Amino acid sequence: MAAQGSLLIFLLIVVAYVWIMERLDREHGFEEDLS
Amino acid sequence: MGRVPRSFRTAQPTSATQRAAEHEGIGRELNVLLAWFTLGVVGFIVLLGLLEFMGLSRRWIGMTFLMGTLALYATIGILSRTTDAAEYYVAGRRVPAFHNGMATGADWMSAASFIGVAGTLYLTGYNGLAFIIGWTGGYCLVALLLAPYLRRFGQFTIADFLGERYGGVMPRLLGLAAAILCSFVYVVAQIYGVGIVTARLTGVDFEVGIFLGLGGILVCSFLGGMRAVTWTQVAQYVILMIAYLVPVVWLSVKQTGVPVPQAVYGYQLEKVSAMEQRLIDDPREIEVRQVYAQLAEQLRQKLRDPGPALRQERRQAEQRLATLQASLAPALEIAAAEKALSGLPRDVPSARAQWSQALAQAEVKSRPLNGMPPHAQQFAGDPQGSAAERSEFELSRRNFLALVFCLMVGTAALPHILIRYYTVPSVKQARRSVAWSVLFILLLYVTAPALAVLVKYEVLSLVVGTEFSRLPEWVAAWNRVDPSLLSVTDINRDGILQFNEMTIGGDVIVLAAPAIAGLPYVVSALVAAGALAAALSTADGLLLTISSALSHDLYYKMIDPEASTARRVTIAKVLLLIVALAAAYIAAQRPADILFLVSAAFSFAAAAFFPALVLGIFWKRATGLAASLGMLCGLGLTMYYMAVNQPWLRSVLGIVRPVDLWWGIQPISAGVFGVPLGFAVIVLVSLIAPERPGASRDLVERIRYPSA
């Protein structure tokens, strides 16, 4: 079961990273173009 | 001209909002289409199940699955055809994050992942978890260190980034060579897997199966490049996940009554551990192990002086045949004696090889649990035991961590995975896409350990201890397919199967799971179609990586920078065909130890790409000379360590000096030395021979900072 735990932690790390980066983008007023 | 990604800029509410709304609308339409497609796949399976119930033969079910799925991929491939460079290389950079995550999941799930991971976990227990931890963890590195920045850079290949960032020909050329080295070995293994699965689905010869499968690969990628590959991979992901989940969910329901195997397999693992302990102490198992130990001793004696031993065996076999013929024995006995005589090794070298192989097998079978570690045991040895046991534990743990490191860093550096993040519309979508990728990959990887435990429970509770005459039908069926995948021998002649009398190959665990679970043949065909989807999706991604590297980085960037878009795409298609045929030809030769080479690809990718990519993104002072030397040194050390220590490479290269493992690290994890060396060389050379600030530093500013 420890393996499942580590995989979920990896997912949480990536999701947290995405969330934090998007919040930073919003805070600093950066929007991206969709090409 | 290819579409160049636009730079970050401060918010422009109207246009950005409109584009975002349009993008979301496309995403919603695709999701509806995906839901209908998934329902269609389920309906197709149910329909074939009904037809099986009504008497449709297994051969027809297999053929229908093969032809049905290939026709689906071909339709998507033809509908996605293109002659536009941006569409061909990066799907027009219009793939939504969710769908790119799904396509990455299929790109990632090779035949090795689909078939091999559960088998490895069945055979090695806890130690096999290094693969799923390393492979999934690699995506954290992709998310945090690479994908958003490569998307921001926004060209077509990884060698493109190295060429632009470091300048000059050498970094691009080394990137191109390393991408081909890693991807070609990998694609040969995928085509080999495609051949095996196609042959089993249809009953055709392996070589014919390879070229049938090759047709399947080419219809996905030839006409539409990345655009076609992306949408076929989305379809393939749906098929392979349904195929993987159906048998394991059914096994879980059968054993525990709960349809969530990932949540309940821990309970079954406790039972498996108790059964394993009983097997270790079982008198019949001990008897079997003793028989194998005696056999191993006899083989050791023969190997001490194989010449006389072979002559004596031949003399005895000839005498027995002569005696039987003289006494007018039954024809069957005479035929058996003739077969035994003709089966003897031809000469001393082949006798040595044959007996060495038999000795290795007998030694494994003379150990408890068929030489497998108890399923829940962490590492070999004992941290509380004797000095030797503590040392074994330490070595085993060190190798586990080294393998996790290499697989993690190698995953983050594999070109066919990284280029998937060029296909999304923006940096934000690239970040989200990695998160979706991890989720879709995780779905399979949290299921594989459950499947391994549930199948082991089934084998230990229903097969071991059964009379040979009452073994389940699937045992004989898989033995007929290939004895190396599954065989049983009543070595102690008690008429009852003991655990050590059964040899089971890792590849059979997933493929036989439906039969082990007692499911109808249609599910077995579905699993084979899932394995085919896994192999095809990865093979397509790899072939596209190689052909893009050759057509874009070599032809367009180095040979003919004036080439028109149409010419570049045509050359990419021709190269894709040539590479596919070359890989199929090599796969048809059944190359030895291909699985080792696939594992080695991770160490190669890690050592060649990871330091140069990461320092190229995060350290402005990294120079082109330093990157080239770092890539050469890292890759060189990795290849050297493998060549001097890996048994197959040693035999191929004729290396006879003793194996010299550094800190006991196995050659499969050679990247654990190559990666730090690559970093060290790039840092040192950059500091010793700095370059003037230039365009490459501006590039780092541009990809790192949104306001630049």
XYZ file of C-alpha atoms in Angstrom:
743
model
C 0.000 0.000 0.000
C 2.995 2.310 0.502
C 3.408 2.430 -3.257
C -0.107 3.806 -3.658
C 0.751 6.425 -1.079
C 3.865 7.554 -2.913
C 2.012 7.757 -6.223
C -0.736 9.866 -4.654
C 1.889 12.147 -3.124
C 3.424 12.618 -6.584
C 0.007 13.585 -7.927
C -0.560 15.989 -5.050
C 2.842 17.623 -5.641
C 2.027 18.252 -9.296
C -1.517 19.481 -8.562
C -0.220 21.794 -5.813
C 2.425 23.133 -8.198
C -0.165 23.839 -10.890
C -2.460 25.553 -8.392
C 0.313 27.719 -6.916
C 1.639 28.757 -10.326
C -1.818 29.681 -11.591
C -2.452 31.709 -8.443
C 0.865 33.511 -8.951
C -0.067 34.215 -12.570
C -3.371 35.707 -11.468
C -1.817 37.737 -8.634
C 0.719 39.319 -10.964
C -1.731 39.861 -13.793
C -0.192 37.516 -16.322
C -2.494 35.831 -18.759
C -1.358 33.589 -21.564
C -2.434 33.686 -25.150
C -3.983 30.567 -26.552
C -2.320 30.237 -29.937
C 6.104 28.168 -41.557
C 5.294 26.494 -38.301
C 3.186 28.381 -35.836
C 5.422 30.012 -33.253
C 3.923 30.258 -29.780
C 3.067 33.736 -28.624
C 4.863 35.131 -25.637
C 3.366 35.768 -22.245
C 1.859 39.170 -21.940
C -0.258 41.061 -19.453
C -3.947 40.256 -19.567
C -5.941 41.369 -22.604
C -9.435 40.609 -21.374
C -11.365 40.601 -24.622
C -9.219 38.505 -26.947
C -7.858 36.197 -24.248
C -11.333 35.593 -22.866
C -12.725 34.864 -26.323
C -9.915 32.475 -27.107
C -10.264 30.789 -23.727
C -14.024 30.410 -24.254
C -13.459 28.983 -27.724
C -10.854 26.606 -26.350
C -13.156 25.477 -23.547
C -15.943 24.932 -26.088
C -13.704 22.666 -28.163
C -12.696 20.829 -24.981
C -16.355 20.238 -24.055
C -17.165 18.922 -27.534
C -14.219 16.576 -27.343
C -15.306 15.345 -23.913
C -18.790 14.536 -25.255
C -17.196 12.708 -28.178
C -14.934 10.827 -25.778
C -17.890 9.781 -23.625
C -19.739 8.449 -26.693
C -16.601 6.664 -27.838
C -16.168 5.006 -24.417
C -19.797 3.879 -24.476
C -19.256 2.548 -27.995
C -16.240 0.501 -26.867
C -18.222 -0.944 -23.958
C -21.110 -1.732 -26.322
C -18.735 -3.440 -28.758
C -17.364 -5.636 -25.946
C -20.872 -6.521 -24.735
C -21.936 -7.356 -28.290
C -18.967 -9.661 -28.808
C -19.655 -11.239 -25.410
C -23.196 -12.016 -26.551
C -21.909 -13.410 -29.826
C -19.480 -15.647 -27.881
C -22.389 -16.838 -25.756
C -24.233 -17.646 -28.998
C -21.297 -19.699 -30.256
C -18.905 -17.367 -32.114
C -15.479 -19.036 -32.217
C -12.469 -17.692 -30.303
C -10.540 -17.175 -33.519
C -13.290 -14.931 -34.898
C -13.523 -12.979 -31.650
C -9.762 -12.367 -31.738
C -9.859 -11.354 -35.404
C -12.813 -9.012 -34.810
C -11.002 -7.278 -31.952
C -7.821 -6.904 -34.018
C -9.521 -5.682 -37.167
C -12.047 -3.528 -35.279
C -9.432 -1.653 -33.274
C -7.030 -1.294 -36.223
C -9.889 0.047 -38.385
C -10.689 2.574 -35.662
C -7.066 3.771 -35.463
C -6.831 3.894 -39.260
C -9.984 6.024 -39.470
C -8.630 8.499 -36.933
C -5.244 8.508 -38.706
C -6.794 9.216 -42.121
C -9.167 11.886 -40.781
C -6.170 13.622 -39.152
C -3.949 13.698 -42.252
C -2.010 16.918 -42.780
C 0.805 18.547 -44.750
C 1.273 21.475 -42.384
C 4.533 21.369 -40.396
C 3.062 22.652 -37.104
C 0.172 20.191 -37.381
C 2.507 17.337 -38.304
C 5.120 17.950 -35.608
C 3.066 19.369 -32.707
C -0.630 18.860 -33.616
C -1.025 22.594 -34.271
C -0.476 23.232 -30.531
C -4.233 22.978 -30.021
C -4.564 19.839 -27.883
C -6.442 20.551 -24.603
C -4.575 19.689 -21.392
C -6.983 16.877 -20.455
C -6.681 15.123 -23.825
C -2.927 15.641 -23.982
C -2.710 14.062 -20.522
C -4.642 11.088 -21.827
C -2.471 10.849 -24.950
C 0.653 11.082 -22.774
C -0.732 8.263 -20.643
C -1.087 6.055 -23.723
C 2.267 7.216 -25.094
C 3.807 6.253 -21.779
C 1.994 2.912 -21.327
C 4.131 0.687 -23.461
C 3.685 -3.054 -23.830
C 6.214 -3.302 -20.982
C 4.021 -1.207 -18.695
C 0.781 -2.895 -19.687
C 2.023 -6.480 -19.598
C 5.294 -6.307 -17.702
C 4.688 -4.267 -14.548
C 2.140 -6.588 -12.931
C 4.323 -9.563 -13.939
C 7.416 -7.976 -12.409
C 5.473 -7.258 -9.224
C 4.220 -10.862 -9.157
C 7.785 -12.176 -9.470
C 9.680 -9.686 -7.318
C 7.056 -8.382 -4.875
C 8.041 -5.174 -3.101
C 11.225 -4.709 -5.146
C 9.142 -4.333 -8.313
C 7.611 -1.187 -6.861
C 10.803 0.646 -7.895
C 9.396 0.713 -11.431
C 6.042 2.285 -10.644
C 7.517 4.737 -8.132
C 10.309 5.800 -10.505
C 8.131 6.012 -13.588
C 5.393 8.039 -11.886
C 7.785 10.196 -9.881
C 9.499 11.202 -13.110
C 6.436 13.272 -13.973
C 7.045 15.478 -10.925
C 10.383 16.391 -12.493
C 8.657 16.901 -15.840
C 6.109 19.244 -14.224
C 8.470 21.243 -12.045
C 11.615 21.409 -14.152
C 10.883 20.857 -17.821
C 7.429 20.834 -19.430
C 6.301 24.441 -18.836
C 9.662 25.827 -19.941
C 9.910 23.658 -23.043
C 6.377 24.697 -24.001
C 7.335 28.323 -23.467
C 10.324 27.775 -25.748
C 7.872 26.317 -28.232
C 9.682 24.665 -31.108
C 9.317 21.079 -32.311
C 11.936 18.755 -30.755
C 14.231 18.413 -27.757
C 17.320 18.782 -29.943
C 15.735 22.075 -31.082
C 15.923 23.343 -27.527
C 19.534 22.225 -27.087
C 20.489 23.779 -30.434
C 18.798 27.119 -29.727
C 19.784 27.376 -26.082
C 23.433 26.429 -26.422
C 24.063 27.502 -30.027
C 26.330 25.725 -32.509
C 25.945 22.391 -34.223
C 27.306 20.046 -31.562
C 24.580 20.275 -28.852
C 21.854 19.790 -31.489
C 23.735 16.905 -33.082
C 24.335 15.190 -29.724
C 20.685 15.704 -28.774
C 19.614 14.227 -32.086
C 21.923 11.197 -31.698
C 20.858 10.558 -28.100
C 17.157 10.883 -29.001
C 17.581 8.292 -31.751
C 19.619 5.978 -29.491
C 17.003 6.014 -26.717
C 13.962 5.872 -28.975
C 15.091 3.277 -31.509
C 15.882 0.603 -28.917
C 12.532 1.291 -27.315
C 10.580 1.139 -30.584
C 12.121 -2.216 -31.538
C 10.791 -3.646 -28.264
C 7.332 -2.175 -28.930
C 7.169 -3.671 -32.411
C 8.340 -6.981 -30.957
C 5.418 -6.746 -28.481
C 3.021 -5.841 -31.289
C 4.154 -8.951 -33.186
C 3.571 -11.238 -30.210
C 0.114 -9.853 -29.422
C -1.010 -9.829 -33.061
C 0.182 -13.398 -33.507
C -1.764 -14.488 -30.424
C -4.918 -12.622 -31.395
C -5.046 -14.019 -34.903
C -2.977 -17.194 -34.869
C -0.637 -15.966 -37.626
C 3.170 -16.401 -37.457
C 5.182 -13.988 -35.325
C 6.895 -12.406 -38.362
C 3.542 -11.905 -40.106
C 2.191 -10.498 -36.830
C 5.014 -7.931 -36.779
C 4.194 -6.647 -40.238
C 0.432 -6.659 -39.541
C 1.142 -4.645 -36.395
C 3.464 -2.380 -38.365
C 0.540 -1.591 -40.642
C -1.408 -0.611 -37.520
C 1.415 1.660 -36.378
C 1.765 3.352 -39.740
C -1.945 4.057 -40.219
C -1.845 5.966 -36.930
C 1.142 8.166 -37.654
C 2.106 8.180 -41.326
C -0.430 10.617 -42.748
C -1.117 12.867 -39.814
C 2.050 12.919 -37.705
C 1.527 14.230 -34.187
C -2.081 15.252 -34.870
C -3.055 11.700 -35.836
C -0.902 10.132 -33.121
C -2.503 12.335 -30.444
C -6.092 11.368 -31.230
C -5.334 7.684 -31.782
C -3.515 7.704 -28.447
C -6.596 9.139 -26.736
C -8.678 6.285 -28.197
C -5.976 3.764 -27.285
C -5.876 5.003 -23.690
C -9.617 4.322 -23.295
C -9.257 0.804 -24.706
C -6.177 -0.121 -22.701
C -7.617 1.113 -19.407
C -10.901 -0.768 -19.875
C -8.874 -3.846 -20.807
C -6.681 -3.532 -17.726
C -9.447 -2.810 -15.239
C -12.069 -5.428 -16.205
C -10.178 -8.582 -15.087
C -8.690 -7.058 -11.948
C -12.031 -5.613 -10.803
C -13.658 -8.975 -11.429
C -10.906 -10.784 -9.488
C -11.400 -8.333 -6.637
C -15.161 -8.915 -6.586
C -14.581 -12.673 -6.725
C -12.099 -12.689 -3.844
C -13.317 -9.871 -1.589
C -16.756 -8.825 -2.819
C -15.449 -5.250 -3.277
C -15.013 -3.839 -6.816
C -12.160 -1.511 -5.827
C -9.032 -3.712 -5.984
C -6.685 -0.806 -5.270
C -8.326 -0.297 -1.883
C -8.696 -3.881 -0.697
C -5.716 -5.784 -2.043
C -3.846 -5.153 1.218
C -6.158 -7.672 2.906
C -5.343 -10.232 0.220
C -1.632 -9.469 0.628
C -1.860 -10.488 4.284
C -3.394 -13.813 3.227
C -0.737 -14.275 0.524
C 2.013 -13.654 3.105
C 0.515 -16.286 5.421
C 0.258 -18.775 2.530
C 3.869 -18.103 1.546
C 5.023 -18.830 5.092
C 3.113 -22.139 5.025
C 4.735 -23.024 1.684
C 8.228 -22.333 3.031
C 7.660 -24.892 5.821
C 5.579 -27.415 3.826
C 7.263 -30.895 3.745
C 6.249 -31.505 0.103
C 7.697 -28.169 -0.961
C 10.900 -28.999 0.935
C 11.040 -32.355 -0.881
C 10.708 -30.616 -4.266
C 13.431 -28.149 -3.367
C 15.736 -31.014 -2.392
C 15.161 -32.735 -5.751
C 16.107 -29.523 -7.549
C 19.153 -29.085 -5.284
C 20.339 -32.594 -6.266
C 19.749 -31.803 -9.925
C 21.768 -28.609 -9.547
C 24.651 -30.562 -7.989
C 24.632 -33.068 -10.884
C 24.749 -30.219 -13.381
C 27.625 -28.575 -11.497
C 29.588 -31.827 -11.727
C 28.918 -32.095 -15.448
C 30.000 -28.500 -15.987
C 33.318 -29.101 -14.221
C 34.405 -31.274 -17.170
C 31.735 -31.036 -19.870
C 33.587 -32.988 -22.613
C 33.679 -36.423 -20.929
C 30.252 -35.790 -19.352
C 28.714 -35.166 -22.779
C 30.390 -38.259 -24.270
C 29.103 -40.387 -21.388
C 25.552 -39.026 -21.778
C 25.613 -39.738 -25.495
C 26.945 -43.275 -24.914
C 24.205 -43.991 -22.368
C 21.493 -42.609 -24.681
C 22.785 -44.694 -27.608
C 22.948 -47.830 -25.447
C 19.390 -47.290 -24.226
C 18.128 -46.834 -27.803
C 19.977 -49.939 -28.963
C 18.578 -51.969 -26.062
C 15.020 -50.873 -26.798
C 15.375 -51.606 -30.503
C 16.892 -55.015 -29.780
C 14.080 -55.938 -27.396
C 11.418 -54.796 -29.899
C 10.065 -52.283 -27.369
C 6.898 -50.271 -28.152
C 7.352 -47.650 -30.884
C 6.524 -44.818 -28.449
C 9.386 -45.772 -26.122
C 11.804 -46.039 -29.039
C 10.673 -42.662 -30.355
C 11.184 -41.146 -26.904
C 14.709 -42.591 -26.711
C 15.485 -41.240 -30.192
C 14.191 -37.818 -29.173
C 16.331 -37.895 -26.026
C 19.412 -38.752 -28.096
C 18.761 -36.074 -30.711
C 18.056 -33.536 -27.944
C 21.561 -33.869 -26.505
C 23.878 -30.873 -27.040
C 25.764 -31.054 -30.357
C 29.169 -30.083 -28.977
C 30.931 -28.999 -25.810
C 30.182 -25.227 -26.096
C 26.462 -25.840 -26.606
C 26.519 -28.400 -23.748
C 28.109 -25.803 -21.495
C 25.479 -23.202 -22.470
C 22.545 -25.609 -22.104
C 23.692 -27.014 -18.766
C 24.526 -23.569 -17.387
C 20.988 -22.455 -18.169
C 19.545 -25.599 -16.591
C 21.789 -25.095 -13.534
C 20.593 -21.519 -13.071
C 16.984 -22.710 -13.245
C 17.577 -25.598 -10.838
C 19.333 -23.304 -8.359
C 16.379 -20.918 -8.418
C 13.931 -23.778 -7.921
C 15.929 -25.216 -5.030
C 15.160 -22.035 -3.062
C 11.928 -21.413 -1.124
C 9.045 -19.843 -3.096
C 10.652 -20.620 -6.450
C 13.437 -18.152 -5.694
C 10.942 -15.289 -5.357
C 11.134 -13.079 -2.275
C 8.076 -13.133 0.009
C 5.667 -10.692 -1.651
C 5.585 -8.151 1.188
C 9.282 -8.350 2.115
C 11.107 -5.043 1.805
C 14.491 -5.693 0.186
C 16.645 -8.796 0.535
C 18.532 -9.683 3.725
C 17.594 -8.589 7.218
C 18.468 -5.229 8.826
C 18.457 -6.908 12.265
C 20.253 -10.113 11.213
C 23.867 -11.218 10.847
C 26.552 -9.050 9.271
C 26.024 -10.772 5.912
C 22.247 -10.300 6.090
C 22.639 -6.637 7.040
C 25.031 -6.130 4.141
C 22.606 -7.838 1.732
C 19.780 -5.628 2.998
C 21.856 -2.490 2.541
C 22.906 -3.506 -0.982
C 19.341 -4.385 -1.982
C 17.992 -1.075 -0.659
C 20.769 0.873 -2.373
C 19.977 -0.770 -5.713
C 16.258 -0.118 -5.218
C 16.907 3.590 -4.668
C 19.396 3.768 -7.561
C 16.833 2.191 -9.887
C 14.117 4.605 -8.717
C 16.515 7.500 -9.376
C 17.384 6.319 -12.896
C 13.778 5.621 -13.861
C 12.629 8.943 -12.449
C 15.283 11.046 -14.158
C 15.085 8.911 -17.318
C 11.315 9.392 -17.526
C 11.787 13.136 -17.231
C 14.290 13.087 -20.079
C 12.626 10.791 -22.619
C 12.159 12.848 -25.804
C 8.916 11.162 -26.914
C 7.271 12.178 -23.633
C 8.671 15.715 -23.505
C 7.553 16.613 -27.028
C 3.941 15.869 -26.050
C 3.985 19.105 -24.028
C 4.770 21.093 -27.175
C 1.263 20.233 -28.405
C -0.792 22.171 -25.838
C -1.862 25.793 -26.447
C -0.020 27.470 -23.559
C 2.342 27.134 -20.600
C -0.631 26.985 -18.245
C -2.094 24.136 -20.273
C 1.298 22.391 -20.238
C 1.359 22.465 -16.432
C -2.226 21.214 -16.219
C -1.489 18.589 -18.802
C 1.299 17.066 -16.689
C -1.138 16.794 -13.782
C -3.638 14.959 -16.014
C -0.810 12.743 -17.297
C 0.133 11.732 -13.752
C -3.502 10.960 -12.945
C -4.017 8.806 -16.047
C -0.734 6.933 -15.538
C -1.425 6.534 -11.837
C -4.755 4.821 -12.594
C -2.890 1.910 -14.139
C 0.029 1.925 -11.728
C -2.116 1.746 -8.590
C -3.949 -1.170 -10.174
C -0.896 -3.218 -11.188
C 0.217 -4.113 -7.605
C -3.371 -5.153 -6.859
C -3.489 -7.373 -9.938
C -0.187 -9.036 -8.977
C -1.429 -9.833 -5.464
C -4.877 -11.029 -6.569
C -3.387 -13.354 -9.206
C -0.861 -14.693 -6.683
C -3.671 -15.359 -4.231
C -5.589 -17.202 -6.955
C -2.541 -19.299 -7.866
C -1.673 -20.138 -4.257
C -5.225 -20.955 -3.223
C -6.615 -22.695 -6.325
C -3.685 -24.081 -8.291
C -0.927 -25.045 -5.841
C -1.778 -28.292 -4.055
C -4.103 -29.435 -6.865
C -3.742 -32.816 -8.555
C -2.099 -32.529 -11.971
C -5.135 -34.123 -13.604
C -7.422 -31.423 -12.148
C -5.445 -28.290 -12.938
C -7.475 -25.379 -14.384
C -7.750 -25.325 -18.169
C -5.745 -22.079 -18.497
C -2.582 -23.810 -17.200
C -2.520 -26.235 -20.137
C -3.661 -23.520 -22.578
C -0.776 -21.159 -21.754
C 1.676 -24.041 -21.662
C 0.650 -24.824 -25.234
C 1.131 -21.176 -26.274
C 4.687 -21.010 -24.947
C 6.242 -23.280 -22.268
C 8.587 -20.463 -21.239
C 5.517 -18.476 -20.174
C 3.995 -21.242 -18.091
C 5.064 -24.803 -17.397
C 4.449 -27.420 -14.724
C 6.578 -30.501 -13.928
C 5.807 -33.200 -11.388
C 9.433 -33.423 -10.308
C 8.780 -35.433 -7.109
C 6.177 -37.612 -8.861
C 3.488 -37.272 -6.183
C 0.797 -36.264 -8.676
C 0.198 -32.951 -6.865
C 1.422 -29.553 -8.013
C 3.777 -27.849 -5.580
C 4.639 -24.159 -5.917
C 8.229 -24.843 -7.005
C 7.010 -27.218 -9.711
C 5.347 -24.350 -11.541
C 7.325 -21.910 -13.704
C 5.380 -18.790 -14.533
C 6.705 -15.948 -16.704
C 5.941 -12.364 -15.821
C 4.317 -11.666 -19.191
C 1.569 -14.191 -18.596
C 0.124 -12.530 -15.489
C -1.850 -9.812 -17.285
C -2.622 -11.814 -20.414
C -3.905 -14.811 -18.444
C -5.711 -12.770 -15.771
C -9.136 -13.065 -17.490
C -8.804 -16.842 -17.720
C -7.535 -17.033 -14.126
C -10.553 -14.963 -13.048
C -12.864 -17.318 -14.958
C -14.017 -14.626 -17.394
C -15.206 -15.429 -20.934
C -12.758 -15.425 -23.849
C -13.996 -12.038 -25.056
C -12.234 -10.455 -22.052
C -9.000 -12.290 -22.922
C -9.272 -10.842 -26.440
C -9.992 -7.420 -24.921
C -6.839 -7.644 -22.800
C -4.804 -8.617 -25.872
C -6.338 -5.642 -27.735
C -5.382 -3.455 -24.755
C -1.798 -4.715 -24.901
C -1.793 -4.028 -28.638
C -3.099 -0.488 -28.024
C -0.355 0.080 -25.441
C 2.382 -1.117 -27.798
C 0.992 0.768 -30.820
C 0.589 4.055 -28.963
C 4.154 4.025 -27.641
C 5.599 2.835 -30.948
C 3.854 5.704 -32.753
C 5.188 8.297 -30.333
C 8.704 6.908 -30.630
C 8.665 6.658 -34.422
C 7.459 10.225 -34.659
C 10.257 11.349 -32.323
C 12.890 9.661 -34.477
C 11.496 10.877 -37.802
C 11.063 14.423 -36.408
C 14.647 14.399 -35.141
C 15.948 13.323 -38.552
C 13.706 15.474 -40.728
C 13.610 18.617 -38.593
C 16.919 18.693 -36.708
C 19.148 17.010 -39.266
C 17.577 17.793 -42.644
C 15.874 21.155 -42.087
C 18.170 22.716 -39.486
C 21.494 21.410 -40.768
C 21.215 20.313 -44.395
C 18.575 22.439 -46.132
C 17.241 25.354 -44.047
C 15.461 26.689 -47.155
C 13.289 23.573 -47.537
C 9.583 24.278 -47.962
C 7.049 23.130 -45.361
C 5.555 20.549 -47.733
C 8.996 19.113 -48.503
C 9.863 18.873 -44.803
C 6.648 17.029 -44.018
C 7.111 14.694 -46.993
C 10.654 13.892 -45.857
C 9.389 13.293 -42.308
C 6.821 10.796 -43.659
C 9.389 8.953 -45.779
C 11.823 8.786 -42.851
C 9.069 7.533 -40.566
C 8.389 4.709 -43.016
C 12.092 3.816 -43.310
C 12.651 3.851 -39.526
C 9.501 1.763 -38.978
C 10.625 -0.840 -41.508
C 14.143 -0.947 -40.023
C 12.746 -1.394 -36.499
C 10.343 -4.109 -37.716
C 13.204 -5.928 -39.463
C 15.298 -5.932 -36.270
C 12.296 -6.977 -34.143
C 11.656 -9.886 -36.538
C 15.176 -11.192 -35.725
C 13.983 -11.684 -32.096
C 16.932 -9.752 -30.585
C 18.295 -11.148 -27.332
C 17.843 -9.280 -24.077
C 15.726 -6.538 -25.596
C 14.136 -5.873 -22.221
C 17.514 -4.982 -20.787
C 18.065 -2.510 -23.611
C 14.691 -0.886 -22.955
C 15.569 -0.452 -19.293
C 18.967 0.865 -20.353
C 17.214 3.531 -22.470
C 16.162 5.251 -19.233
C 19.736 5.520 -18.019
C 20.853 6.726 -21.469
C 18.125 9.389 -21.605
C 18.817 10.471 -18.025
C 22.563 10.868 -18.559
C 22.336 12.437 -22.017
C 19.491 14.913 -21.604
C 18.618 15.682 -18.005
C 21.675 17.749 -16.921
C 21.843 19.661 -20.209
C 18.088 20.427 -20.208
C 17.806 21.409 -16.549
C 20.953 23.577 -16.501
C 19.980 25.014 -19.876
C 16.700 26.212 -18.371
C 17.819 27.241 -14.887
C 21.449 28.371 -15.210
C 22.288 31.168 -17.604
C 26.032 30.542 -17.381
C 25.810 27.008 -18.819
C 27.687 27.081 -22.133
C 27.432 25.111 -25.371
C 30.884 23.554 -25.001
C 30.070 22.541 -21.429
C 26.707 21.048 -22.422
C 28.279 19.025 -25.247
C 31.039 17.708 -22.978
C 28.550 17.028 -20.176
C 26.296 15.024 -22.492
C 29.244 13.085 -23.915
C 30.796 12.341 -20.505
C 27.486 11.406 -18.832
C 26.376 9.166 -21.662
C 29.894 7.758 -22.111
C 30.236 6.791 -18.442
C 26.758 5.222 -18.434
C 27.524 3.173 -21.540
C 30.949 2.152 -20.210
C 29.519 0.940 -16.882
C 26.866 -1.096 -18.664
C 29.302 -2.531 -21.205
C 31.789 -3.792 -18.606
C 29.220 -5.147 -16.148
C 26.080 -6.326 -17.951
C 26.351 -10.043 -18.836
C 24.801 -9.833 -22.332
C 26.831 -6.769 -23.345
C 29.990 -8.375 -21.945
C 29.403 -11.444 -24.111
C 28.609 -9.337 -27.197
C 31.701 -7.160 -26.724
C 33.940 -10.062 -25.644
C 34.835 -8.542 -22.268
C 36.450 -11.170 -20.030
C 37.821 -9.169 -17.099
C 35.952 -9.621 -13.799
C 32.753 -7.685 -13.157
C 33.493 -4.578 -11.094
C 30.326 -3.082 -9.599
C 30.838 0.337 -8.008
C 29.241 0.287 -4.544
C 27.375 -2.815 -5.715
C 25.134 -0.853 -8.117
C 23.657 -3.033 -10.874
C 24.379 -2.012 -14.498
C 20.672 -1.293 -15.189
C 21.102 1.751 -12.903
C 24.272 3.026 -14.576
C 22.662 6.448 -14.960
C 23.181 6.994 -11.247
C 26.830 7.698 -12.146
C 26.275 9.315 -15.538
C 23.790 11.984 -14.390
C 25.944 13.519 -11.606
C 28.962 13.414 -13.909
C 26.967 15.251 -16.589
C 25.983 17.967 -14.096
C 29.548 18.247 -12.751
C 31.137 18.552 -16.196
C 28.650 21.199 -17.393
C 29.124 23.284 -14.235
C 32.930 23.002 -14.189
C 33.484 23.662 -17.894
C 31.031 26.577 -17.836
C 32.927 28.130 -14.938
C 36.375 27.494 -16.436
C 35.553 28.608 -19.990
C 32.687 31.113 -19.795
C 31.075 32.498 -22.940
C 30.001 36.078 -23.579
C 26.394 36.854 -22.718
C 24.321 36.494 -25.845
C 21.141 35.245 -27.374
C 21.160 32.081 -25.288
C 20.893 34.149 -22.097
C 17.987 36.071 -23.574
C 16.357 32.725 -24.317
C 16.663 31.698 -20.658
C 15.059 35.012 -19.647
C 12.243 34.460 -22.127
C 11.366 30.926 -21.076
C 11.728 31.567 -17.340
C 10.004 34.900 -16.806
C 6.508 35.747 -18.056
C 7.188 39.488 -18.281
C 10.253 39.118 -20.485
